Short mmCIF file of C-alpha atoms in Angstrom, two decimals:
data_model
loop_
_atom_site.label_atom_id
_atom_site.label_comp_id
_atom_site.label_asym_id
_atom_site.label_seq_id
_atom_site.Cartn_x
_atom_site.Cartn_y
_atom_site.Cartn_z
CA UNK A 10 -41.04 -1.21 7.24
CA UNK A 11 -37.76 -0.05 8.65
CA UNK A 12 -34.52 -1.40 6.93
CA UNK A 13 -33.86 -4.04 9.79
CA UNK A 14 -36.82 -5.79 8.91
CA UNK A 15 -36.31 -5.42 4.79
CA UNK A 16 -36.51 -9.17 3.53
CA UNK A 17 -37.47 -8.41 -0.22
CA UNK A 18 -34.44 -7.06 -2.31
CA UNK A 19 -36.16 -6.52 -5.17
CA UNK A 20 -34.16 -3.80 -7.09
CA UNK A 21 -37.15 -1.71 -8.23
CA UNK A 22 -37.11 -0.58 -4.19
CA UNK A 23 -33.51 0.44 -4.37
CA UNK A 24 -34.61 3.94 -3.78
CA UNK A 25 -36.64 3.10 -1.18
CA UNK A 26 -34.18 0.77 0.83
CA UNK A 27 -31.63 3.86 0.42
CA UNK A 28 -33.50 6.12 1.84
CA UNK A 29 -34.38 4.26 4.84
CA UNK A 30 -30.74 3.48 5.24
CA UNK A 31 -29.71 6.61 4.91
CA UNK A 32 -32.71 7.59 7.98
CA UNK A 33 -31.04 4.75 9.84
CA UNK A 34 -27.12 5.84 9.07
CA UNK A 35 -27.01 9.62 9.24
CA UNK A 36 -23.30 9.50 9.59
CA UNK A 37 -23.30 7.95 6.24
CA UNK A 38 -24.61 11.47 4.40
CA UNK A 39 -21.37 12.90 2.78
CA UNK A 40 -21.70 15.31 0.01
CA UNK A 41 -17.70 14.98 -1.09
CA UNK A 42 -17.79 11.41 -0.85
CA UNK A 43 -21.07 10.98 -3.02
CA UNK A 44 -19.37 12.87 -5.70
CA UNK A 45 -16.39 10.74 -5.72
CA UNK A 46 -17.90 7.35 -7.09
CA UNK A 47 -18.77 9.51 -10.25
CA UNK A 48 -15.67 11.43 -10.20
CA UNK A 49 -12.83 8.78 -9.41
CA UNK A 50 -14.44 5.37 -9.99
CA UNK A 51 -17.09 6.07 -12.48
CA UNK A 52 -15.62 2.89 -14.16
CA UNK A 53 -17.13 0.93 -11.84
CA UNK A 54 -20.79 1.79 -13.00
CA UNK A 55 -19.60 1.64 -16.35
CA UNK A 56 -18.71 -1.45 -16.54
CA UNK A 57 -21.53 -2.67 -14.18
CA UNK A 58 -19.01 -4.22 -11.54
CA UNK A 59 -20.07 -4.37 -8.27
CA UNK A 60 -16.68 -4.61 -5.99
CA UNK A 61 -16.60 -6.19 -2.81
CA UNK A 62 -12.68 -7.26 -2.59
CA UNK A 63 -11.50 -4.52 -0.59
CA UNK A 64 -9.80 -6.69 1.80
CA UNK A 65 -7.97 -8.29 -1.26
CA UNK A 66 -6.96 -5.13 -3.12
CA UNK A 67 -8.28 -1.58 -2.95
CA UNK A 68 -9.21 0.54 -5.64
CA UNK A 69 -7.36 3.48 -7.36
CA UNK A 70 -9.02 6.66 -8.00
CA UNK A 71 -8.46 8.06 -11.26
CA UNK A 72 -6.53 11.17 -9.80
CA UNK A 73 -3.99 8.67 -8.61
CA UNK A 74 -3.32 8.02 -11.91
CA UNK A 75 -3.41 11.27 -14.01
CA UNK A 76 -0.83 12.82 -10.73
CA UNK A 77 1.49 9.46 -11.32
CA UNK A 78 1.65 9.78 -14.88
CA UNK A 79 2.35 13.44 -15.02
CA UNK A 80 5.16 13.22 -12.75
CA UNK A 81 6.62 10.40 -14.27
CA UNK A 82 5.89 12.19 -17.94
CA UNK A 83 7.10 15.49 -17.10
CA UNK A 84 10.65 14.79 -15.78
CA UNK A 85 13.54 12.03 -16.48
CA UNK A 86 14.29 9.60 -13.74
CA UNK A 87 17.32 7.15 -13.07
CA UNK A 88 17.79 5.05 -10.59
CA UNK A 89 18.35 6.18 -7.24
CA UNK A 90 21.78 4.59 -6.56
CA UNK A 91 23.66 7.26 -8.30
CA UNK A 92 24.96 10.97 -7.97
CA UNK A 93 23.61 11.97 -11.61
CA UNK A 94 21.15 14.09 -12.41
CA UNK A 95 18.26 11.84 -13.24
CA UNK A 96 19.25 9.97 -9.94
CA UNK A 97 18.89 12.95 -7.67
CA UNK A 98 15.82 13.68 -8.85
CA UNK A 99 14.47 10.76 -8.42
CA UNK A 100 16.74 9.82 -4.88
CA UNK A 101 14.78 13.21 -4.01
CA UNK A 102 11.17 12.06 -5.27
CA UNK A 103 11.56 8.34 -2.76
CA UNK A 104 12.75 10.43 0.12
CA UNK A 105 9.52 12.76 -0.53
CA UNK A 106 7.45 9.50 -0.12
CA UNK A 107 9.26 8.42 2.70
CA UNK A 108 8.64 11.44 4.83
CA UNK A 109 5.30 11.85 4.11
CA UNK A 110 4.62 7.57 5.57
CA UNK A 111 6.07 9.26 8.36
CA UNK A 112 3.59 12.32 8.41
CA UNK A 113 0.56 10.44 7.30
CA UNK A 114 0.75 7.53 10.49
CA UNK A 115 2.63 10.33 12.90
CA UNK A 116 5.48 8.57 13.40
CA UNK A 117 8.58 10.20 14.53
CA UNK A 118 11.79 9.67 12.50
CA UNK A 119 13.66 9.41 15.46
CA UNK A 120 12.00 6.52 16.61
CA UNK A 121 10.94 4.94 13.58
CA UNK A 122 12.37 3.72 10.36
CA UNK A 123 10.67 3.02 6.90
CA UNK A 124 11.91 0.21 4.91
CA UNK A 125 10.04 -0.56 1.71
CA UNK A 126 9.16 -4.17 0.17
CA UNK A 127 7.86 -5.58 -1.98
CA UNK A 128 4.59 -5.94 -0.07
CA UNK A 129 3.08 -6.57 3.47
CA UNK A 130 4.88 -10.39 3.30
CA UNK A 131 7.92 -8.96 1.82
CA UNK A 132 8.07 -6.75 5.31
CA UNK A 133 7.38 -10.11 7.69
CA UNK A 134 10.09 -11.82 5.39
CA UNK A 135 12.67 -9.60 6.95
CA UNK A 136 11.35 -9.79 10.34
CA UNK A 137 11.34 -13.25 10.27
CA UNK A 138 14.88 -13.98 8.70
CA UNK A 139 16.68 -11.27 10.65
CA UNK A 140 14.90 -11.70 14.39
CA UNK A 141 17.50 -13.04 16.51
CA UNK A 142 15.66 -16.55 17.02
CA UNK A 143 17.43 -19.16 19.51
CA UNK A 144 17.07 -21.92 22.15
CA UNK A 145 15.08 -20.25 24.64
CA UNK A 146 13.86 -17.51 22.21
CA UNK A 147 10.09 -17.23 22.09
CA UNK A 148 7.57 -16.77 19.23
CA UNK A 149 4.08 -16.17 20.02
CA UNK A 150 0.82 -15.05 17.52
CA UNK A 151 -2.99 -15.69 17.35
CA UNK A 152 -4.53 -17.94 15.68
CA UNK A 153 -6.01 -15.92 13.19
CA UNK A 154 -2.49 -14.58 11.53
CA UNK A 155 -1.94 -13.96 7.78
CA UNK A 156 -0.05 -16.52 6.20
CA UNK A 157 2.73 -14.28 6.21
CA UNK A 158 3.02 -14.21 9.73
CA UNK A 159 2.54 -17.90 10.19
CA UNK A 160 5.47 -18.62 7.91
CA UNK A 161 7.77 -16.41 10.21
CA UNK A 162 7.20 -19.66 12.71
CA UNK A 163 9.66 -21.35 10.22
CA UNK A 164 12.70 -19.87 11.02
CA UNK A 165 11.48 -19.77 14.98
CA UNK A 166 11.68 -23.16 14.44
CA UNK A 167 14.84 -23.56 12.31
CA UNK A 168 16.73 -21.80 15.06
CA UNK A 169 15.43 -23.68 17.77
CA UNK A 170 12.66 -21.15 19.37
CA UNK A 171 9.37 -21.64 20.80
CA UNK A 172 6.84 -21.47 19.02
CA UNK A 173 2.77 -20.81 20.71
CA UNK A 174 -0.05 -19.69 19.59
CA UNK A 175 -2.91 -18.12 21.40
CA UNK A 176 -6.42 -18.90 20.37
CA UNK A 177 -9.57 -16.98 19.11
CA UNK A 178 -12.54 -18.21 20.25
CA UNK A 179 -15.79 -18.82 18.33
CA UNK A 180 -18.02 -17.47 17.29
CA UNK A 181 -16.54 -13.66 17.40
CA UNK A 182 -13.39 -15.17 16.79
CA UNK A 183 -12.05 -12.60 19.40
CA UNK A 184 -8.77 -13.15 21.23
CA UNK A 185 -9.33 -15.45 24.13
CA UNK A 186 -7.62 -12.79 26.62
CA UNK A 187 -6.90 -14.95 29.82
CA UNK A 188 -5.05 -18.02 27.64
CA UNK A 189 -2.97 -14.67 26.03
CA UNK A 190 -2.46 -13.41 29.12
CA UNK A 191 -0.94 -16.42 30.33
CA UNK A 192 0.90 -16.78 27.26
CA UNK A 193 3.00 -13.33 27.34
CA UNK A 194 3.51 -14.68 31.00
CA UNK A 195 5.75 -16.56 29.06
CA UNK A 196 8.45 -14.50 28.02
CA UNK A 197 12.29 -15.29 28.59
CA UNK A 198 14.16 -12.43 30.02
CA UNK A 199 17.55 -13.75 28.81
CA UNK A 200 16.58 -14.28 25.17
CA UNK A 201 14.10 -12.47 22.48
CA UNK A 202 10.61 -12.78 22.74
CA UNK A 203 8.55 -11.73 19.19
CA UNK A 204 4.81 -11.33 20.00
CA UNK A 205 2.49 -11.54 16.36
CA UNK A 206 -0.84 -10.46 16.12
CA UNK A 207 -3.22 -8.37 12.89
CA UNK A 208 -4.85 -5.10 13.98
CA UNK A 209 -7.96 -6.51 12.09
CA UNK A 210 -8.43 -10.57 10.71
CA UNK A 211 -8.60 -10.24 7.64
CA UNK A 212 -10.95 -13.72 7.87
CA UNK A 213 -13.47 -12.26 10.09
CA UNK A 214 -12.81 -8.48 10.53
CA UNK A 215 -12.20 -8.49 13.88
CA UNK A 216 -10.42 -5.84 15.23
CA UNK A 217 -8.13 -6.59 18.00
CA UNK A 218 -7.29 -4.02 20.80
CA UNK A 219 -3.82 -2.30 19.65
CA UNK A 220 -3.60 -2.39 23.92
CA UNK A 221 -1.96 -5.08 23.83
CA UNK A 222 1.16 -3.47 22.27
CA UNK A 223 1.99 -2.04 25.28
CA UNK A 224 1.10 -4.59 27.66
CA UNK A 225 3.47 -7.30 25.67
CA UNK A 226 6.20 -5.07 25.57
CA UNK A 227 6.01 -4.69 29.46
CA UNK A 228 5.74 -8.35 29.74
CA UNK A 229 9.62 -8.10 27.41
CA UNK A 230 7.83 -8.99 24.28
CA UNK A 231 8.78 -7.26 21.08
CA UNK A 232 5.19 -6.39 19.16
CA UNK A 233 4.49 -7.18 15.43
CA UNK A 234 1.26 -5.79 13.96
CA UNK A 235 0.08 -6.60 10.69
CA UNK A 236 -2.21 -4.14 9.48
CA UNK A 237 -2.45 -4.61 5.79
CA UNK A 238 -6.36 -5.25 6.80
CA UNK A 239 -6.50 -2.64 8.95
CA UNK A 240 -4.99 0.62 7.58
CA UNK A 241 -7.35 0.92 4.48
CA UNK A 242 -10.28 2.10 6.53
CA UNK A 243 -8.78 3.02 10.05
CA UNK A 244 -6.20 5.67 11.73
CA UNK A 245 -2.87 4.12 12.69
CA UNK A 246 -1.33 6.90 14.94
CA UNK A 247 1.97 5.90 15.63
CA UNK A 248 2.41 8.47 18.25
CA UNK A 249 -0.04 6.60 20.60
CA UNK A 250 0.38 2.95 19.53
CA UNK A 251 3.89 1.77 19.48
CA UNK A 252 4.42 -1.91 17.99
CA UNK A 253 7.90 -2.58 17.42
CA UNK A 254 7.33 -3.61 13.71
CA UNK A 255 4.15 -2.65 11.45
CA UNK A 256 3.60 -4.37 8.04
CA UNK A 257 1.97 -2.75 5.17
CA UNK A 258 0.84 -3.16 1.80
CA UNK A 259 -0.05 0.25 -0.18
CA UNK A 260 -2.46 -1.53 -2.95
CA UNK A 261 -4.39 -2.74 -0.66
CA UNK A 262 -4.66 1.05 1.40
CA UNK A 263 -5.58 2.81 -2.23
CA UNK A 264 -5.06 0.09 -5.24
CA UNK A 265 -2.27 1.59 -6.46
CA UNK A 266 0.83 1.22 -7.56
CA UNK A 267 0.99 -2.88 -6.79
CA UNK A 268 4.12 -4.43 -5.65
CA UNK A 269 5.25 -1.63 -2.55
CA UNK A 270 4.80 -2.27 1.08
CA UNK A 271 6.47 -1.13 4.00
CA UNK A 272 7.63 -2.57 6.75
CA UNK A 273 7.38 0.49 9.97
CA UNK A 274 9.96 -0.69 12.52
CA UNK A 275 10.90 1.06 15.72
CA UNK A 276 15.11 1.60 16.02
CA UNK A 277 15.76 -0.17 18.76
CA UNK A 278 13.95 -3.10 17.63
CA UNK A 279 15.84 -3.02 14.44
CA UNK A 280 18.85 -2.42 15.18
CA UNK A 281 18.35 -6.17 16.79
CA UNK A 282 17.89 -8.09 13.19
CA UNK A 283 20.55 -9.69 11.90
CA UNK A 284 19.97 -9.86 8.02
CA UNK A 285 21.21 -13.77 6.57
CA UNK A 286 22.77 -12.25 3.70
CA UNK A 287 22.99 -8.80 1.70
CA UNK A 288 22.39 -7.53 -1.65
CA UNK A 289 22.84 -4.57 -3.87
CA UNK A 290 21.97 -1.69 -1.90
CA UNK A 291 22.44 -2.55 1.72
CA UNK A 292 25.91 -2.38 1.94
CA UNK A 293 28.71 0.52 2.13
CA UNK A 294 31.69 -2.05 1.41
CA UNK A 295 31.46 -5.43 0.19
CA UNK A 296 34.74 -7.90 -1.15
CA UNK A 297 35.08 -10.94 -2.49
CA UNK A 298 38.97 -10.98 -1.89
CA UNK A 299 38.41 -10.42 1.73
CA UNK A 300 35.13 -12.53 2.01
CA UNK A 301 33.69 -9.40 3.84
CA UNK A 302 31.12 -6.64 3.91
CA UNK A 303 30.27 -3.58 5.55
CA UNK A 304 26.29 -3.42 6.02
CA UNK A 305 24.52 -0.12 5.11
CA UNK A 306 22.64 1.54 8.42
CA UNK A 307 18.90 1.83 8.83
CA UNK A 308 16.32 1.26 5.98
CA UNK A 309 18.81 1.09 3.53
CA UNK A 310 20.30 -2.30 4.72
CA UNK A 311 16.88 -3.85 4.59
CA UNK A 312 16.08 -2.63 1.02
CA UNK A 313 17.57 -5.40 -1.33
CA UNK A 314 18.59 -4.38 -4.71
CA UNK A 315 16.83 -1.47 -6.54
CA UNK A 316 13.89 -0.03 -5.08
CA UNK A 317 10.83 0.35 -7.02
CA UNK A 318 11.92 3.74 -7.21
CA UNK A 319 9.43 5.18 -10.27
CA UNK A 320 6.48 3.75 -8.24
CA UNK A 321 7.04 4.95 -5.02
CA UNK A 322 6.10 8.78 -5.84
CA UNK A 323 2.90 7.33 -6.67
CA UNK A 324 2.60 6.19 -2.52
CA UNK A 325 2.95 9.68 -1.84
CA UNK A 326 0.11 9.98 -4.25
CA UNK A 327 -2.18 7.77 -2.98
CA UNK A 328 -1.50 8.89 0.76
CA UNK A 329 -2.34 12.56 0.30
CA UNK A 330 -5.64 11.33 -2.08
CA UNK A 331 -6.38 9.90 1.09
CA UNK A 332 -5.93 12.05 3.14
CA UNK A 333 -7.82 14.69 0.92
CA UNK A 334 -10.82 11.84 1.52
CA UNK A 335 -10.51 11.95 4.98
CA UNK A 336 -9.68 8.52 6.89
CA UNK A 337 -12.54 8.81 9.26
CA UNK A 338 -15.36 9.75 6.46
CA UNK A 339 -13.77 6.54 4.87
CA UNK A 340 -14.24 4.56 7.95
CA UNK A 341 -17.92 6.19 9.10
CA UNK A 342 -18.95 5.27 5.48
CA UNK A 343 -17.72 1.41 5.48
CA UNK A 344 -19.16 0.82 8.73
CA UNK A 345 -22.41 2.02 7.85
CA UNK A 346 -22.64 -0.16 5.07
CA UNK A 347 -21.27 -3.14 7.21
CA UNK A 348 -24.07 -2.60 9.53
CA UNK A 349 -26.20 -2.57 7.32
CA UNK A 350 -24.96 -5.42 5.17
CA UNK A 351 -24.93 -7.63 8.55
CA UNK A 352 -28.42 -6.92 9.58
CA UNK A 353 -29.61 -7.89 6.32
CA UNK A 354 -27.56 -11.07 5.89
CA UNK A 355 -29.53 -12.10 9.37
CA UNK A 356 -32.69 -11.34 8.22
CA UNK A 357 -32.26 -13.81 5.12
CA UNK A 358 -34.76 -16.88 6.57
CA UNK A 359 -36.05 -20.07 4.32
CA UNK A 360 -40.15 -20.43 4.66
CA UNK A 361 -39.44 -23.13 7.33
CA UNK A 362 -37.32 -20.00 9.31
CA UNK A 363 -33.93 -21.46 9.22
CA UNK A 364 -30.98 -18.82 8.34
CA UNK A 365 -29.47 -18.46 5.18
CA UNK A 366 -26.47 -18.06 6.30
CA UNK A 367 -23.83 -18.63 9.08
CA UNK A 368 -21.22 -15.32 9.76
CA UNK A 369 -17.90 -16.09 11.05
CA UNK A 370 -17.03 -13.01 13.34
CA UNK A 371 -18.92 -10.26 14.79
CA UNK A 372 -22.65 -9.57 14.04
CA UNK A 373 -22.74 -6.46 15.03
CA UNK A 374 -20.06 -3.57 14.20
CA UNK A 375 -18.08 -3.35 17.89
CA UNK A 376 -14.46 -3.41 17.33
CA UNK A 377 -14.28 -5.01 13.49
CA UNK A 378 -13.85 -3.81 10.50
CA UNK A 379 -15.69 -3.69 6.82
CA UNK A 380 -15.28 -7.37 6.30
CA UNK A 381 -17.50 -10.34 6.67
CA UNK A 382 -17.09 -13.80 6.28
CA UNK A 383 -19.82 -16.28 5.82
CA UNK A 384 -20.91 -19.46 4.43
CA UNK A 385 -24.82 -20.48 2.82
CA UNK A 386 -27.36 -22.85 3.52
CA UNK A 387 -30.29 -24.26 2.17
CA UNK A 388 -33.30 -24.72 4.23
CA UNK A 389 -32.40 -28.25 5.42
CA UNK A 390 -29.21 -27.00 6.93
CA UNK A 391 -27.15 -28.49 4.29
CA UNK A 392 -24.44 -25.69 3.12
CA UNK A 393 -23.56 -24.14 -0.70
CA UNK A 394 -20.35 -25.02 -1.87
CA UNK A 395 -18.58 -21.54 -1.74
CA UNK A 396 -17.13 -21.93 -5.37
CA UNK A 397 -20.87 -22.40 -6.63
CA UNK A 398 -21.33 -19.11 -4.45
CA UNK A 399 -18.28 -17.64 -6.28
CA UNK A 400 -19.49 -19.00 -9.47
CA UNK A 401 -22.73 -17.42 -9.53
CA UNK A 402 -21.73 -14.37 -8.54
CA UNK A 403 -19.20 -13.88 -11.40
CA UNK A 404 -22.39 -14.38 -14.00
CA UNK A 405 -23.91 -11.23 -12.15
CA UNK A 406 -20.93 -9.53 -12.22
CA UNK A 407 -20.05 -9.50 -7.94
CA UNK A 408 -16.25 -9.56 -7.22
CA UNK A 409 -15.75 -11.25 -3.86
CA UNK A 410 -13.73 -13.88 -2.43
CA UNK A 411 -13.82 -16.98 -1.39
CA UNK A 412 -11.44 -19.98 0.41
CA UNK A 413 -9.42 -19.68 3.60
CA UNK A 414 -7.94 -16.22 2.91
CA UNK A 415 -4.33 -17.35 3.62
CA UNK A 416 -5.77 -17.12 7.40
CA UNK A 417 -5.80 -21.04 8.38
CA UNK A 418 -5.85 -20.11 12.02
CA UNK A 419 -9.52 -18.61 12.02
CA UNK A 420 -10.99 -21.14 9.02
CA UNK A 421 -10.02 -23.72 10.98
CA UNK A 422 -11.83 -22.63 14.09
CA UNK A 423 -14.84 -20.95 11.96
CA UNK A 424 -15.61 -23.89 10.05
CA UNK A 425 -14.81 -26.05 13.37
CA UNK A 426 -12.18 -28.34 11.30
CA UNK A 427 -10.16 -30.12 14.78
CA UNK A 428 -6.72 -30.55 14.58
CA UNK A 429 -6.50 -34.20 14.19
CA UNK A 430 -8.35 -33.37 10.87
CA UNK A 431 -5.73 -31.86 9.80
CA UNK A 432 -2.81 -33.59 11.06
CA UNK A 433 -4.61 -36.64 9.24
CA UNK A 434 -3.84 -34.18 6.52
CA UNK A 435 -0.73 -34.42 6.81
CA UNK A 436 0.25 -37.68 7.37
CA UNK A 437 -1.59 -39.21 4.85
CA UNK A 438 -0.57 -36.87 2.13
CA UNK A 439 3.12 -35.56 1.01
CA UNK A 440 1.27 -32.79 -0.95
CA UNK A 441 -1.55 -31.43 -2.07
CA UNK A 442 -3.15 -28.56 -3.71
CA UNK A 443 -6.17 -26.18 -2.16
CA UNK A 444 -8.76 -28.04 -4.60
CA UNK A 445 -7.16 -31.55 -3.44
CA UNK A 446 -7.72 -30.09 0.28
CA UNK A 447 -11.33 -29.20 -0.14
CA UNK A 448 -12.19 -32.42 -1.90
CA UNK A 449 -10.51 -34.00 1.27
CA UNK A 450 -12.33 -32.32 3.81
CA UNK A 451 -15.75 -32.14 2.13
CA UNK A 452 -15.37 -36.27 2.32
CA UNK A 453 -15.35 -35.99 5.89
CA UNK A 454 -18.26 -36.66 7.83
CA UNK A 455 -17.75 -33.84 10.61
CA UNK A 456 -16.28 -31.16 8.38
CA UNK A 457 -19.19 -29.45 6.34
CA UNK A 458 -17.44 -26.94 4.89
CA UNK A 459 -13.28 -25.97 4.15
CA UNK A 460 -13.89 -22.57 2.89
CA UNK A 461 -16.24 -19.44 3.10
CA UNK A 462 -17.04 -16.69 0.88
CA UNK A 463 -15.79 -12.75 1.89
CA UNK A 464 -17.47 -9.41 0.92
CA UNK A 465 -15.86 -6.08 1.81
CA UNK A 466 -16.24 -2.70 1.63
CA UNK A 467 -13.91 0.26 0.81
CA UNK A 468 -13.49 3.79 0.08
CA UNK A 469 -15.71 3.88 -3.23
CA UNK A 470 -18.60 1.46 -2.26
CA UNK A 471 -21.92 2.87 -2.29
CA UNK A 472 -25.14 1.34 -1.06
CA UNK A 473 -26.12 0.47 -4.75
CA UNK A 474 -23.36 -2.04 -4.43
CA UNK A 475 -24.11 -3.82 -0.87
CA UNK A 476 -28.10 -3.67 -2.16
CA UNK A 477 -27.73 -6.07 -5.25
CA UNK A 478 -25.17 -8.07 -3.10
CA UNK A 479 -28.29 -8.91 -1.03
CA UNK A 480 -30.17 -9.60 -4.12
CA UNK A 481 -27.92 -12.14 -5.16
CA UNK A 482 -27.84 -13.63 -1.61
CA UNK A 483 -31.65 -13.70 -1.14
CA UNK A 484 -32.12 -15.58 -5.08
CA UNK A 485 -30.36 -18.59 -2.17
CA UNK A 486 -33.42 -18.65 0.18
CA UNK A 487 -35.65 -21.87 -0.20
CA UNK A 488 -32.91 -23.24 -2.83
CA UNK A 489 -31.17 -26.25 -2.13
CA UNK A 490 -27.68 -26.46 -1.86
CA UNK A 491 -26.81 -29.39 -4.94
#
């Protein structure tokens, strides 16, 4: 029985399944990266979690953590904004960590500039405040954006820009290239023209061709990629790909430290934001007699207040760990087990031969990434709430996700919710919370469903992990769904 054809998860064959799997993924055979569950997440089989939030948050190795602490233990360290001692040192330590963003994503200095944030959002915050939006300005994204990139259409809109978006279509949820085409075709060459779109969904996993950067910015388009889902498992050389802004968030590249992103932005688009206000930090003069300031040049007008300057060694960290990994053993390994995980979730049938479940995005691994998004179904086509789904696997211990993903765009579409559903939304309701949403679309008689559930994999999954996932999905087949 070869592993496309494996129905019975039973975990007494776990050896069995795994070495088929391993027959059927070759690439997937890496002696360094066996040894690294046990050696950096051996808390994971301790504790009997089985992980598959990578999209949400990566995981820390515990050499992240000894090298952090160490560094942080075996000096004294002020804050940055100072010629002092403990401020050099530390001014010194950031600037290390700076450099090496550079090194790691090949990016030149003298094209690029690194600002750190708070987080990937934090980085589209300042894109979207400081672009210089107007009458006759232009803002165009997909439809399966980050809520962080959707908000940016907020101060389009508050300035009096354009606002478009270009659709995915179902069931890939792949960029519908002619209606894109046609809407860079678009641009105005006598105002700006900001062109959004994520290197992978982090709804579906698609990966979207970084070509595009180039042939927007012909078009006079200035190019933001997100790739906070992206960057954890793939090579983002910025010597070959050249978006005008990139947004990042470390945590969810190697778990730790939380709370520092980046935002990547070439100098010439920069030097075109126009920040609202400024804060401590990103200014040389400032006075309140002569109601005036002098803004700082570069990153360091973009960096508000203090830095999180004791945690960003630890990005240095967590980059070279990395690195020491190997991106592309990361990657081989996460679409192995995506392939694999895919294949199986297809071969999940009810005795009557109806699928288990629906996937939202590829079915195969061509262009996407080590995320899947899906929804259950019992043998009368009726689907599984996704918070029972959630709910039952928290009793056997699964960590995945489930809702919209702050990626409305592509749940809408997925889960085929039309837009007068949701401008009924909105008109009869002044507010309402995500539960008060569901509840409102589950009463509909042509929306079956206002939320999925998400599994992904990352650097320390093994195939132990995606194998009991499958045992927990097959305990669904021939179950119905109240």
């Amino acid at each position: 029985m070869t592993i496309t054809q494996q129905t019975d998860y039973d975990l007494a064959r776990l050896d069995d399944a795994f070495a088929a799997f391993r027959a059927a993924h070759p690439e997937f055979d890496n002696a360094e990266l066996e040894k690294l569950r046990a050696s950096e997440y051996s808390r994971l089989d301790r504790l009997n979690h089985i992980y598959l939030d990578y999209t949400g948050g990566g995981l820390y190795s515990e050499t992240q953590l000894r090298q952090h602490q160490s560094l942080l233990l075996e000096g004294v360290y002020g804050n940055p904004h100072s010629g002092n001692p403990t401020s050099l040192a530390m001014t010194r330590l950031d600037e290390d960590a700076r450099r090496y963003i550079f090194q790691f994503f090949n990016a030149d200095p003298a094209e690029y500039v690194v600002i750190f944030t708070s987080n990937a959002s934090g980085a589209l915050k300042h894109v979207g405040e400081s672009y210089p939006f107007e009458p006759g300005a232009n803002y165009l994204l997909t439809f399966d954006n980050h809520n962080s990139v959707n908000g940016i259409r907020e101060f389009a809109r508050a300035k009096g820009a354009t606002v478009m978006y270009s659709p995915v279509v179902p069931p890939d949820l792949r960029i519908d290239e002619a209606r894109l085409r046609e809407n860079l075709d678009h641009a105005n060459p006598n105002s700006h023209n900001l062109f959004a779109y994520p290197a992978q969904s982090n709804f579906s996993g698609v990966q979207h061709s970084l070509e595009w950067i180039e042939i927007a910015r012909a078009k006079g388009w200035d190019v933001l990629v997100d790739c906070a889902a992206f960057a954890p498992t793939n090579y983002l050389d910025l010597s070959q790909w050249k978006p005008d802004f990139i947004s990042l968030s470390f945590y969810k590249i190697f778990g730790y430290p939380t709370g520092v992103g980046a935002l990547i932005a070439r100098r010439p688009a920069l030097q075109k934001l126009r920040r609202p206000w400024f804060a401590g930090g990103t200014i040389h003069v400032a006075s309140v007699q002569a109601g005036n300031h002098y803004l700082a040049d570069g990153e360091a007008a973009f960096e508000d207040g203090t830095i999180d300057y004791l945690n960003l060694p630890a990005v240095e960290i967590g980059l070279k760990f990395l690195l020491s990994v190997g991106i592309e053993n990361i990657h081989h390994r996460v679409m192995a087990l995506t392939d694999w995980l895919l294949k199986g979730l297809l071969s999940l049938r009810h005795s009557n031969g109806k699928p288990l479940v629906t996937i939202y995005g590829p079915t195969d691994t061509t262009q996407r990434g080590g995320t899947i998004a899906l929804n259950f179904y019992d043998a009368n086509g009726k689907i599984f709430d996704f918070r029972l789904i959630e709910s039952l696997a928290n009793q056997h211990n699964i960590s995945l996700r489930t809702g919209c993903f702050c990626n409305p765009g592509a749940g809408e579409l997925a889960l085929n919710i039309s837009a007068e559903d949701m401008r009924a939304i909105f008109e009869e309701h002044d507010r309402m919370t995500f539960a008060q949403f569901v509840e409102a679309m589950t009463q509909k008689g042509d929306v079956e469903a206002a939320g999925a559930v998400r599994v992904s994999v990352g650097i320390a999954t093994n195939f132990a992990d995606v194998y009991r996932f499958m045992h927990f999905a097959q305990t669904f087949v021939d179950k119905k769904s109240d």
